[in-house]
Structures are given as C-alpha cells and as structure tokens.
Coordinates of C-alpha atoms in Angstrom, one line a residue:
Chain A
X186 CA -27.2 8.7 59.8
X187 CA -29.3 5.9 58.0
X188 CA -26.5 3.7 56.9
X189 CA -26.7 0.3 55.8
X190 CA -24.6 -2.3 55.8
X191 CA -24.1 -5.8 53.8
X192 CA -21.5 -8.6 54.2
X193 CA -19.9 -9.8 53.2
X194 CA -18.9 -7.6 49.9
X195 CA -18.1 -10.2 47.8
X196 CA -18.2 -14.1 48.1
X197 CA -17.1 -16.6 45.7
X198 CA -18.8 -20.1 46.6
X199 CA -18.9 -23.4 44.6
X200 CA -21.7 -25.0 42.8
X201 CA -24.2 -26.5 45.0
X202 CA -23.3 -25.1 47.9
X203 CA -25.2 -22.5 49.9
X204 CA -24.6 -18.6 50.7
X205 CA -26.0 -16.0 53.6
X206 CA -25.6 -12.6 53.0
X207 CA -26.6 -10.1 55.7
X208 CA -28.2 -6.7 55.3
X209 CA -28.1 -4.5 58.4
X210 CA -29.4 -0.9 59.5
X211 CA -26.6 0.6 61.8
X212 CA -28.2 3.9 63.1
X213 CA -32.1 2.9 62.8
X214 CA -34.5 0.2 63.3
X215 CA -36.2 -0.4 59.3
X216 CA -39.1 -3.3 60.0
X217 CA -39.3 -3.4 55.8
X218 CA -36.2 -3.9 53.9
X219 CA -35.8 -5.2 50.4
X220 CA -34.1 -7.3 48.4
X221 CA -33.0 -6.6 44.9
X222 CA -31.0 -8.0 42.0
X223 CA -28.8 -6.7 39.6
X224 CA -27.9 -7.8 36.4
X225 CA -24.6 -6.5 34.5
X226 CA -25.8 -3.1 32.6
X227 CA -29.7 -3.7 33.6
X228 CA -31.7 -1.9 36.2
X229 CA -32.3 -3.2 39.5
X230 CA -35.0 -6.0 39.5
X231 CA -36.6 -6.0 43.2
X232 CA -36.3 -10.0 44.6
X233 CA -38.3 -9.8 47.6
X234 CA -39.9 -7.7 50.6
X235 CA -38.9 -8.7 53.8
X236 CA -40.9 -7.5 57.3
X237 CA -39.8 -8.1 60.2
X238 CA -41.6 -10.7 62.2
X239 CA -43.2 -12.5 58.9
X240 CA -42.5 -14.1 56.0
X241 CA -41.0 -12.3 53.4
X242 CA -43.2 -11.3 50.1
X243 CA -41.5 -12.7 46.7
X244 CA -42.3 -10.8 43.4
X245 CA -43.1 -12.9 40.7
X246 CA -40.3 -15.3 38.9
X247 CA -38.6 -15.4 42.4
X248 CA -38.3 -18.5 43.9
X249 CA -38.6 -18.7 47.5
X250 CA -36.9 -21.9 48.4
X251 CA -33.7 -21.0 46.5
X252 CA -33.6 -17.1 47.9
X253 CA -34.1 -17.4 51.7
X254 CA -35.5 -14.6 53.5
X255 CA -35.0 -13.9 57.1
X256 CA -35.5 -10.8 59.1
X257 CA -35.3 -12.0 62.7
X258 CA -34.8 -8.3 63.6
X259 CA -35.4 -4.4 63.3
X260 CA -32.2 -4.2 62.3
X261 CA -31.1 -7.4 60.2
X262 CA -32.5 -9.3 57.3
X263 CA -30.9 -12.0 56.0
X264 CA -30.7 -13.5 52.2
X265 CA -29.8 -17.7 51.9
X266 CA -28.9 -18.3 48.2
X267 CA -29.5 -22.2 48.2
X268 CA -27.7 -24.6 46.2
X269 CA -26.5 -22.0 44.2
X270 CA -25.7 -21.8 40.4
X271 CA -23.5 -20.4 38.2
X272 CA -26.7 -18.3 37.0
X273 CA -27.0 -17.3 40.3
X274 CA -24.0 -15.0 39.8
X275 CA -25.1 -11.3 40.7
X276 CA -24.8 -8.5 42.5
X277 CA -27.8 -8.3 45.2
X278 CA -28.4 -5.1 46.7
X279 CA -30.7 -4.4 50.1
X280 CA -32.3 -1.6 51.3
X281 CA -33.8 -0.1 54.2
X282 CA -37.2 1.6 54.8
X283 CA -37.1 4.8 56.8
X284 CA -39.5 5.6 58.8
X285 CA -41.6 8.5 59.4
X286 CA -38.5 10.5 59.9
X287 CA -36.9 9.7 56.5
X288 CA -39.6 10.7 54.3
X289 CA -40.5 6.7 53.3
X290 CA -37.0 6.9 51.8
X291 CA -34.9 3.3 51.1
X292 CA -31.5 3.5 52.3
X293 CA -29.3 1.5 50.1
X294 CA -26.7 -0.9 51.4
X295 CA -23.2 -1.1 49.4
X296 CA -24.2 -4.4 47.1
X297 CA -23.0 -7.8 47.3
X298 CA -21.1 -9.5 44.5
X299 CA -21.7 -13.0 44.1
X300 CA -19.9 -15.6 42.0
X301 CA -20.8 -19.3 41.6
X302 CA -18.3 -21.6 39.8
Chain B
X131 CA -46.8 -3.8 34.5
X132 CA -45.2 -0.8 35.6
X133 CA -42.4 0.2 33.5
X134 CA -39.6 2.8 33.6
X135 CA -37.5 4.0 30.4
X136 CA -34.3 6.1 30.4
X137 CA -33.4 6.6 26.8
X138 CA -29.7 7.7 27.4
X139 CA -27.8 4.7 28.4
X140 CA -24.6 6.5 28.2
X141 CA -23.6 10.4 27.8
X142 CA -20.7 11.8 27.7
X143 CA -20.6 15.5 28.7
X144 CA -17.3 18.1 29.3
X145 CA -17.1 20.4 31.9
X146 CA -19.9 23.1 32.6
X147 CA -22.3 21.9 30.4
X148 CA -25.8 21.1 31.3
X149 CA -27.2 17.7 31.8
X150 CA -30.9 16.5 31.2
X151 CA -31.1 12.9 31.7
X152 CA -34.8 11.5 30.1
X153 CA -37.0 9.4 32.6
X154 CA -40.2 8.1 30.9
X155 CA -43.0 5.9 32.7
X156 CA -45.9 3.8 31.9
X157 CA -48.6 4.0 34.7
X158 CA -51.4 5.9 34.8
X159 CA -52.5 6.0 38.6
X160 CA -50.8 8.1 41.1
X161 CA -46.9 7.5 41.3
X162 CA -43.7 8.7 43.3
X163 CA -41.0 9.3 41.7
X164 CA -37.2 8.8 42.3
X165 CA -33.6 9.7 40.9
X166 CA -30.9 8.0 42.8
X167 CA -27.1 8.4 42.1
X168 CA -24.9 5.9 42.3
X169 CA -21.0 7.0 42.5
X170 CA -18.1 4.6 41.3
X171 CA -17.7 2.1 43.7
X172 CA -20.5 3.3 45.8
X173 CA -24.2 2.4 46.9
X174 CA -27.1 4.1 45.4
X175 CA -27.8 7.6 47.3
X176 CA -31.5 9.2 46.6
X177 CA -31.0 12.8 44.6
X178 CA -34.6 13.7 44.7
X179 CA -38.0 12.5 45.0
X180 CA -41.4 13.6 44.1
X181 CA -44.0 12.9 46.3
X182 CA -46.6 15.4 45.9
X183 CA -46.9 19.3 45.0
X184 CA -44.8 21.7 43.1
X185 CA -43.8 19.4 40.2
X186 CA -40.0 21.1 40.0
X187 CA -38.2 19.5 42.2
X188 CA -34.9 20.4 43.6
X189 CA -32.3 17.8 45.4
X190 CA -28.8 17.4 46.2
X191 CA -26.1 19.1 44.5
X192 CA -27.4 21.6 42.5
X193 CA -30.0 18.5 40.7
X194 CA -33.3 19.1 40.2
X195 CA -36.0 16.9 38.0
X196 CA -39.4 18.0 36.6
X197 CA -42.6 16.1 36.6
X198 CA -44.8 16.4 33.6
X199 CA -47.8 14.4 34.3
X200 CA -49.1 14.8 30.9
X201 CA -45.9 13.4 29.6
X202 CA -45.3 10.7 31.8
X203 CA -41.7 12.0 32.3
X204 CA -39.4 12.8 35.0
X205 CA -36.4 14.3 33.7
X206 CA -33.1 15.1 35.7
X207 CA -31.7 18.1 34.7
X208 CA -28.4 20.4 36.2
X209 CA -27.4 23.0 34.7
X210 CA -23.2 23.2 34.7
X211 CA -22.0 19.5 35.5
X212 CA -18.6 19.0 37.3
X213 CA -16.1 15.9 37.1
X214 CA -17.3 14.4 40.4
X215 CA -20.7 13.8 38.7
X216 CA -19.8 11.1 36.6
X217 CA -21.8 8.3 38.0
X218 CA -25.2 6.2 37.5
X219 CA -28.1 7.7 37.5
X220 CA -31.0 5.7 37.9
X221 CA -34.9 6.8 37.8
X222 CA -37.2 4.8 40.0
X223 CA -41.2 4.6 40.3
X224 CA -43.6 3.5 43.2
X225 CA -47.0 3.3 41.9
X226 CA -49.8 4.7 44.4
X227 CA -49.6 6.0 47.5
X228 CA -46.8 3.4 48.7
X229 CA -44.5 6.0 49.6
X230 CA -41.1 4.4 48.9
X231 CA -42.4 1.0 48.8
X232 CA -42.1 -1.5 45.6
X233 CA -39.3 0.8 44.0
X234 CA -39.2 -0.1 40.4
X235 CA -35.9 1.1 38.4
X236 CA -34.8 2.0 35.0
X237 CA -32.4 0.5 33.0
X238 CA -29.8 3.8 34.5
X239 CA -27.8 6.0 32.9
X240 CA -24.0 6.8 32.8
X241 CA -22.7 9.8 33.0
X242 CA -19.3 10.4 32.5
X243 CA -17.6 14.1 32.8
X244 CA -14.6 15.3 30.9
X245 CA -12.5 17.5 32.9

C-alpha cells in the first residue's frame, strides 16, 4: 500500500514551451502532497505545498507563475512548468501525506527527469 | 533557517562492517526527525523516524538512528552492512509539531558496499 505515482518519468521539451507532470496516490486519498526539487548531488529543496481544494503554498525563491500547482483531487496534483528553461532542467520529485493511518509519513513518488534544450 | 548537515557525502564500506552515517541539525525548538533510503533507480522509502520517546530508534532492515538532543544529531547506524545497502541515504527535519509536514533534507549520503 501507499504508492505513488508520477508521469511521465522523463520528458525532454524545448525552450519556451510548457510541461505537466502528474503526481498521483494509487491506494489512498493524500489532501497534502508536495512538491520538491532536486539538483544533481544536492538535497532535495521542497518547491511547493499543495492541498487539495486551494491554492498551493510556494516556499520562498519559488515562483508561482512559472511552477503551476494544481490538485483538483484527493488523489492527483498536478505541476505546469511554464515556458520552461534550460535551467529548468531537474529532477522533481512529489510526495504524498498519509494520513492518520501512516503515521504523518510522505510517500515518495519515483521522480521526474526533466530536460529543457 | 532550518538546516540539516550530513558530513559523509560518500563512504565506501566492505561487507559486514558497521555503518554510522552523521546527521547534524540546527534548530532548537521541537523537531521530527527522518532517514529515508533511496535505492539505485528507485524512490525515496522512509527507514525510520523519530517522533517522540525512547530516543533509539529502530526501522527497517536491521537500521536504527539515535537522537541526541544535546547534540543536535541524528546518526544512522547498522551494525554489519550487506551489498543491497548501497544506496542514498538522506536525513530529513520537520521543525515542531508538523508531523511530516515541511520535510527539509540533507545534502545525502552514498553508500556503496563492496561484496
């Protein structure tokens, strides 16, 4: 139990152009899920909190026009990389709140590599 | 701003030897405290947390991780490492009583086991 999904795994996109990448709980309904960023050799740097039913909270240095938030559901929040860079070029990880029933733990999805050219 | 330090950024262990992995934090309120795992080609899996109570803590996979308050540390120790350890290892921090909320990581460290 308490799997979470991303897709896609990897996406290569051009300059300018805009990317979705989608972060799903397949066995539990999570109404917080995060949104982190990883940097080659360097820790993961948390992006964003995202609730279901309101706007997502950005930590500071994150814009919030170029990194999209969306979580439309219990079970799906989305990220938008607009107009993306080639700086944009990162893995982005989500995670999953458990409830009650998973200790407060974050369920981490797989990752999603990004590269802008 | 919170912070979290692992010192080892890469060790190199062989077989049966015993592993403690250094986790250092600056914040001086109440915290919870994290390791995750992270196996080649794989997403992060939580090896133990500390929430509250006896400050020895023991997880998955014969891990466990000792909180000295006075210290500020959380160190990951096992004692006989196998091959299928080799991963990253990464400490993680909530400050307060957030639960798993507003994880913040360390740098991680790899670990790779010689057969």
């Amino acid at each position: 139990g308490a799997v979470v999904s991303q897709h896609p795994s990897r996406v290569i996109c051009k300059s300018g152009t805009s990317v979705k990448i989608e972060c799903r709980s397949l066995d539990f309904q999570a109404t917080t899920m995060f949104w982190y960023r990883q940097f080659p050799k360097q820790s993961l740097m948390l992006m964003a909190t995202s609730n279901e039913g309101s706007k997502a909270t950005y930590e500071q240095g994150v814009e919030k026009d170029k990194f999209l938030i969306n979580h439309a559901s219990l079970t799906l929040s989305t990220l938008t990389v607009t107009s993306a860079h080639p700086e944009d070029s990162s893995f982005y990880i989500c995670s999953a709140l458990g409830g009650a029933w998973g200790g407060g733990e974050q369920f981490f999805g797989p990752g999603t590599r990004l590269t802008v050219l | 701003a919170q912070s979290v330090s692992q010192h080892n950024h890469h060790v190199i262990l062989s077989e049966a030897a015993s592993l403690e992995l250094g986790c250092n934090y600056s914040y001086g309120g109440t915290v919870n405290l994290f390791w995750y795992v992270q196996y080649p080609g794989q997403h992060l899996q939580l090896l133990l947390k500390y929430f509250s109570g006896d400050p020895l803590v023991k997880g998955i996979k014969g891990f466990e991780a000792e909180f000295i308050k006075s210290k500020f540390s959380f160190n990951l120790r096992k004692p006989s490492v196998q091959w299928s350890d080799t991963a990253e290892y990464f400490c993680a921090v909530t400050p307060g009583k957030t639960g798993a909320n507003n994880l913040f990581f360390g740098t991680g460290t790899r670990l790779t086991v010689i057969p």
